[in-house]
XYZ file of C-alpha atoms in Angstrom:
398
model
C 0.000 0.000 0.000
C 1.098 3.549 -0.692
C -0.513 6.906 0.254
C -1.613 9.047 -2.664
C -3.422 12.378 -2.876
C -6.524 12.400 -5.068
C -7.877 15.764 -6.217
C -11.277 15.971 -7.875
C -11.681 18.683 -10.494
C -14.518 21.165 -10.163
C -16.607 22.968 -12.731
C -13.835 23.000 -15.329
C -14.935 19.477 -16.307
C -17.919 21.191 -17.949
C -15.660 23.145 -20.294
C -15.599 22.221 -23.962
C -12.691 22.447 -26.365
C -10.728 24.755 -24.033
C -10.856 22.386 -21.037
C -7.233 21.355 -21.623
C -6.113 24.956 -21.040
C -7.889 25.077 -17.687
C -6.441 21.740 -16.598
C -2.935 22.739 -17.628
C -3.169 25.992 -15.651
C -4.377 24.020 -12.646
C -1.510 21.517 -12.898
C 1.061 24.301 -13.299
C -0.325 26.072 -10.212
C -0.384 22.856 -8.216
C 3.219 21.994 -9.063
C 4.343 25.470 -7.952
C 2.502 25.098 -4.652
C 4.143 21.709 -4.053
C 7.677 23.012 -4.542
C 9.706 22.523 -1.398
C 7.204 20.111 0.155
C 8.692 16.945 -1.340
C 9.243 15.152 -4.647
C 5.930 14.334 -6.323
C 4.541 12.845 -9.499
C 1.494 14.860 -10.638
C -0.828 13.554 -13.330
C -4.421 14.067 -14.412
C -6.753 11.306 -15.580
C -10.547 11.046 -15.770
C -11.252 14.337 -13.961
C -8.945 13.374 -11.083
C -5.441 14.640 -10.331
C -3.118 12.145 -8.645
C -0.254 13.414 -6.493
C 2.131 10.616 -5.494
C 5.498 10.769 -3.748
C 8.369 9.854 -6.033
C 10.251 6.617 -5.416
C 13.129 8.677 -3.990
C 10.951 9.587 -0.979
C 11.603 7.095 1.874
C 8.612 4.935 2.773
C 8.508 6.231 6.343
C 8.155 9.851 5.111
C 5.544 9.330 2.409
C 2.502 9.854 4.568
C 3.971 13.069 5.969
C 4.734 14.579 2.568
C 1.303 13.578 1.238
C -0.374 15.353 4.160
C 1.703 18.462 3.462
C 0.647 18.271 -0.187
C -2.988 17.926 0.917
C -2.797 21.146 2.930
C -1.363 22.991 -0.073
C -3.940 21.540 -2.488
C -6.838 22.707 -0.298
C -5.977 26.287 -1.334
C -5.717 25.719 -5.071
C -8.665 27.166 -6.978
C -10.218 24.688 -9.401
C -10.038 21.682 -7.063
C -13.455 20.607 -5.758
C -12.452 17.854 -3.322
C -9.249 16.562 -1.709
C -8.641 13.154 -0.201
C -5.720 11.037 0.970
C -6.151 7.465 -0.255
C -4.309 4.195 0.048
C -3.277 2.907 -3.369
C -3.215 -0.863 -3.556
C -3.750 -3.826 -5.848
C -7.419 -4.148 -6.852
C -7.945 -7.549 -5.208
C -10.331 -7.516 -2.266
C -7.772 -8.810 0.232
C -5.422 -5.793 -0.032
C -8.460 -3.505 -0.313
C -9.711 -4.953 2.983
C -6.342 -4.346 4.640
C -6.305 -0.764 3.373
C -9.798 -0.146 4.741
C -8.848 -1.597 8.133
C -5.671 0.480 8.437
C -6.778 3.738 6.833
C -10.458 4.385 7.569
C -10.705 4.527 11.370
C -13.248 1.729 11.613
C -11.927 0.389 14.919
C -13.465 3.285 16.855
C -16.661 3.614 14.797
C -20.018 1.968 15.441
C -21.633 2.271 12.004
C -20.298 2.276 8.447
C -21.112 1.729 4.827
C -19.099 1.027 1.670
C -19.322 3.081 -1.531
C -17.606 1.803 -4.680
C -16.865 3.308 -8.078
C -15.606 1.113 -10.854
C -14.029 3.422 -13.431
C -12.125 0.424 -14.836
C -14.961 -1.519 -16.467
C -12.734 -4.559 -17.044
C -12.769 -5.260 -13.313
C -14.712 -8.500 -12.696
C -16.966 -7.185 -9.893
C -19.593 -4.491 -10.318
C -19.800 -1.572 -7.919
C -22.687 -3.108 -5.905
C -20.803 -6.414 -5.710
C -17.693 -4.656 -4.376
C -19.815 -2.936 -1.700
C -21.494 -6.188 -0.644
C -18.346 -8.310 -0.570
C -16.132 -5.770 1.175
C -18.878 -4.907 3.661
C -19.290 -8.586 4.571
C -15.555 -9.006 5.128
C -15.381 -5.902 7.303
C -18.265 -7.147 9.459
C -16.481 -10.461 9.840
C -13.263 -8.775 10.975
C -14.930 -6.093 13.107
C -18.102 -7.601 14.616
C -18.832 -4.487 16.699
C -19.755 -2.643 13.489
C -23.225 -2.349 12.002
C -24.200 -1.129 8.556
C -26.017 2.224 8.285
C -26.542 3.318 4.686
C -28.168 6.623 5.675
C -26.009 8.207 8.407
C -22.872 6.116 8.892
C -20.058 7.328 11.104
C -17.567 6.171 8.471
C -17.992 5.740 4.734
C -15.348 3.548 3.114
C -14.817 4.630 -0.471
C -13.269 2.223 -2.971
C -12.368 3.464 -6.446
C -11.143 1.005 -9.056
C -9.039 2.882 -11.602
C -6.399 1.909 -14.147
C -5.450 -1.391 -12.529
C -5.335 -0.096 -8.943
C -7.731 0.337 -6.061
C -7.861 3.587 -4.086
C -9.352 3.323 -0.597
C -10.312 6.426 1.366
C -12.904 8.046 3.601
C -14.995 11.140 2.845
C -13.024 13.805 0.955
C -12.434 17.320 2.235
C -14.040 20.153 0.262
C -11.526 21.974 -1.920
C -11.358 25.658 -2.816
C -13.513 25.117 -5.917
C -13.916 27.716 -8.626
C -11.551 28.155 -11.563
C -7.737 28.278 -11.695
C -6.425 31.771 -10.924
C -5.724 33.798 -14.055
C -8.035 31.922 -16.416
C -10.698 34.668 -16.391
C -8.439 37.674 -16.854
C -6.938 40.259 -14.546
C -8.418 42.901 -12.217
C -7.408 45.512 -9.649
C -8.562 44.872 -6.080
C -9.087 47.960 -3.895
C -7.675 46.436 -0.714
C -8.424 48.249 2.551
C -7.513 47.045 6.018
C -11.083 45.987 6.777
C -12.952 42.701 6.685
C -14.761 43.078 3.385
C -12.231 43.784 0.622
C -10.013 40.706 1.211
C -13.142 38.536 0.995
C -14.148 40.294 -2.239
C -10.702 39.632 -3.697
C -10.822 35.980 -2.648
C -14.228 35.480 -4.230
C -13.135 36.944 -7.556
C -9.814 35.073 -7.550
C -11.919 31.936 -7.043
C -13.672 32.829 -10.303
C -10.345 32.736 -12.108
C -9.227 36.371 -11.893
C -5.600 37.339 -11.350
C -5.440 40.144 -8.791
C -3.370 43.310 -8.532
C -4.018 44.947 -5.149
C -4.115 48.711 -4.573
C -4.144 50.120 -1.037
C -4.640 53.788 -0.201
C -3.100 55.197 2.985
C -3.080 58.615 4.634
C 0.151 58.790 6.622
C 0.588 60.429 9.134
C -3.176 60.360 9.811
C -2.952 56.579 9.460
C -0.129 54.625 11.090
C 2.637 52.516 9.634
C 1.089 49.604 11.534
C -2.039 49.921 9.396
C 0.133 49.555 6.296
C 1.811 46.445 7.702
C -1.621 45.051 8.424
C -2.559 45.388 4.754
C 0.683 43.712 3.683
C -0.251 40.761 5.902
C -3.710 40.636 4.352
C -2.145 40.559 0.889
C 0.106 37.709 2.016
C -2.869 35.776 3.330
C -4.657 36.228 0.004
C -1.491 35.104 -1.787
C -1.780 31.767 0.035
C -4.835 31.141 -2.165
C -4.088 33.277 -5.203
C -0.327 32.944 -5.556
C 2.179 35.851 -5.566
C 0.322 39.140 -5.959
C 1.404 42.705 -6.709
C 0.512 45.325 -4.085
C 0.527 49.066 -4.832
C 0.460 51.352 -1.780
C -0.754 54.818 -2.758
C -0.437 57.881 -0.431
C -3.683 59.822 -0.498
C -3.006 62.409 2.215
C -2.557 65.427 -0.061
C -5.665 64.560 -2.065
C -7.763 64.211 1.068
C -6.515 67.452 2.634
C -7.277 69.422 -0.539
C -10.654 67.693 -0.865
C -11.583 68.604 2.720
C -10.604 72.233 2.145
C -12.438 72.668 -1.174
C -15.286 70.137 -1.330
C -18.674 69.943 0.386
C -18.397 68.002 3.640
C -21.486 65.840 3.149
C -20.120 64.584 -0.197
C -16.586 63.983 1.084
C -16.757 60.163 1.248
C -18.244 59.924 -2.261
C -15.625 62.276 -3.672
C -12.912 60.245 -1.965
C -14.201 56.968 -3.367
C -14.369 58.465 -6.856
C -10.775 59.608 -6.476
C -9.756 56.071 -5.484
C -11.605 54.661 -8.494
C -9.752 56.982 -10.895
C -6.343 56.124 -9.434
C -7.139 52.395 -9.366
C -8.245 52.633 -13.008
C -4.882 54.173 -13.899
C -3.127 51.264 -12.154
C -5.378 48.883 -14.062
C -4.328 50.469 -17.354
C -0.657 50.117 -16.394
C -1.124 46.462 -15.362
C -3.412 45.577 -18.298
C -6.325 44.808 -16.006
C -9.904 44.819 -17.281
C -11.941 45.543 -14.132
C -11.937 46.881 -10.573
C -13.024 44.899 -7.496
C -14.397 46.503 -4.335
C -15.702 45.144 -1.028
C -18.950 47.093 -1.125
C -22.077 45.445 0.314
C -25.409 47.010 -0.574
C -26.791 49.125 2.273
C -23.997 48.335 4.737
C -22.848 51.961 5.207
C -23.844 55.374 3.877
C -21.494 55.213 0.896
C -22.876 51.806 -0.151
C -26.465 52.689 -0.925
C -27.609 52.011 -4.462
C -27.454 55.712 -5.327
C -23.990 56.158 -3.790
C -22.547 53.137 -5.597
C -23.987 54.416 -8.863
C -22.251 57.763 -8.367
C -18.880 56.276 -7.412
C -19.016 53.674 -10.182
C -19.124 56.283 -12.944
C -15.648 57.547 -11.949
C -14.148 54.475 -13.627
C -14.405 53.538 -17.279
C -13.816 49.898 -16.297
C -16.417 47.452 -14.983
C -16.611 47.455 -11.172
C -17.169 44.031 -9.608
C -18.863 44.023 -6.197
C -19.011 40.332 -5.258
C -20.253 41.092 -1.724
C -23.182 43.263 -2.816
C -25.751 40.622 -1.887
C -24.052 39.300 1.271
C -24.769 40.364 4.840
C -22.023 41.032 7.375
C -22.311 37.651 9.042
C -21.776 35.855 5.734
C -18.759 38.029 4.980
C -17.250 37.401 8.417
C -17.744 33.649 8.014
C -15.790 33.694 4.757
C -13.099 35.918 6.264
C -12.578 33.366 9.040
C -12.487 30.562 6.485
C -9.748 32.162 4.389
C -7.688 33.363 7.358
C -8.055 37.148 7.027
C -10.519 37.955 9.817
C -8.101 38.101 12.767
C -5.807 40.425 10.782
C -8.648 42.664 9.589
C -9.997 43.352 13.086
C -6.722 44.731 14.422
C -7.505 48.281 15.606
C -5.505 50.243 13.038
C -7.362 52.894 11.049
C -7.437 53.222 7.266
C -7.775 56.257 5.032
C -11.569 56.026 4.818
C -11.803 56.937 8.514
C -9.917 60.214 7.996
C -12.069 63.367 7.754
C -15.299 61.350 7.931
C -18.290 63.696 7.406
C -20.761 64.157 10.249
C -23.767 63.730 7.967
C -22.800 61.832 4.793
C -25.134 61.812 1.827
C -26.954 58.496 1.484
C -28.949 59.327 -1.653
C -26.582 61.550 -3.638
C -27.254 62.990 -7.061
C -24.486 63.072 -9.689
C -24.837 66.825 -10.343
C -23.399 68.194 -7.070
C -20.564 65.652 -7.171
C -19.525 66.603 -10.691
C -19.823 70.321 -9.848
C -17.534 69.891 -6.819
C -14.942 68.052 -8.902
C -15.068 70.741 -11.589
C -14.417 73.478 -9.025
C -11.866 71.589 -6.907
C -8.172 71.070 -7.611
C -7.580 67.722 -5.913
C -7.889 65.728 -9.138
C -4.588 67.289 -10.229
C -2.962 65.707 -7.151
C -4.130 62.197 -8.030
C -1.406 61.821 -10.650
C 1.238 62.688 -8.053
C -0.187 60.049 -5.716
C 0.016 57.454 -8.475
C 3.569 58.475 -9.384
C 4.687 57.816 -5.820
C 3.492 54.211 -6.178
C 5.603 53.388 -9.249
C 7.147 50.219 -7.803
C 4.673 47.707 -6.428
C 5.581 45.217 -3.750
C 4.926 41.515 -4.287
C 3.056 39.594 -1.596
C 4.064 35.954 -1.122
C 2.295 33.325 0.948
C 5.465 32.252 2.885
C 5.540 35.671 4.571
C 2.279 34.973 6.426
């Protein structure tokens, strides 16, 4: 017997003539994530990716390196399910031994067997495999009973290409599409809870991300900037290495406060961010912007406010959280590992010069009039110039 990692492909199996491109991107990403974890053979067959330790890996270390590979694979977009299986000869005797050693049946009370016979030359049908293996397990472990509806343990047996793979229930993978297959977009990354979740959701749909963060030093601290770098690193654990532009917005905000109407300040600020982010997108050949806006969550995220801010960019603006409530967003943030970083009490630029009575149902006219009379737009180019060299966020820094 030998441990092997089995990765089930997600929705890319529904692709047509371009499916091979999606699978190749997934395999390339997976191999990069496995670098430094051990020597592996990676191959794809029948909508399943097999990750096996090379023969050079000592037998006593194989389980360890496969578990490390499993943890890496759980964060690869495009993989729907992840399981560690025992690879053995397809005869029922070694399959029985694999089930006894690998599936935790000794401490269970109920079980069932599920079989899939991808190799149709195998002499037993799937129901026959279930019946025969189940009978042998009951003989060896008489404390067990069969429960086909709610078993404590399900023993899976897959007969493929001359081998049997024995495992228990798989873990859910990241799902979605391989990063980069759907194009490239700029993520407006704040230090809050929402924007990292928005970036994760769009990366899961196959977008490559370029992050842009706006700061207002000295009104905001250097610690708040480090917090955002950590958030970018945590996203990179799912996305892969990611560019991060940090743009100083202090001069723009000070001029905006001096010249613009107070009740429109937040909307004017968000429009300024959209213009600068669009310029970064042009430089990076991105085709869209991504924000963490959730409809109705705050004054600047009403339908009317989002309509006004959206027109500042000529690019599409994706708002993947628009239909989510805060509890749903927090749940995802915990899942992807950004929540504990996001709640650190360091301010971001949106908390600077916050108006006492922000407009919740703004009209475009007053906003455009204020921008025509103000001079802060001329400072936006200087802010962008100061962010000429982006950093690159890597997962190992987390």
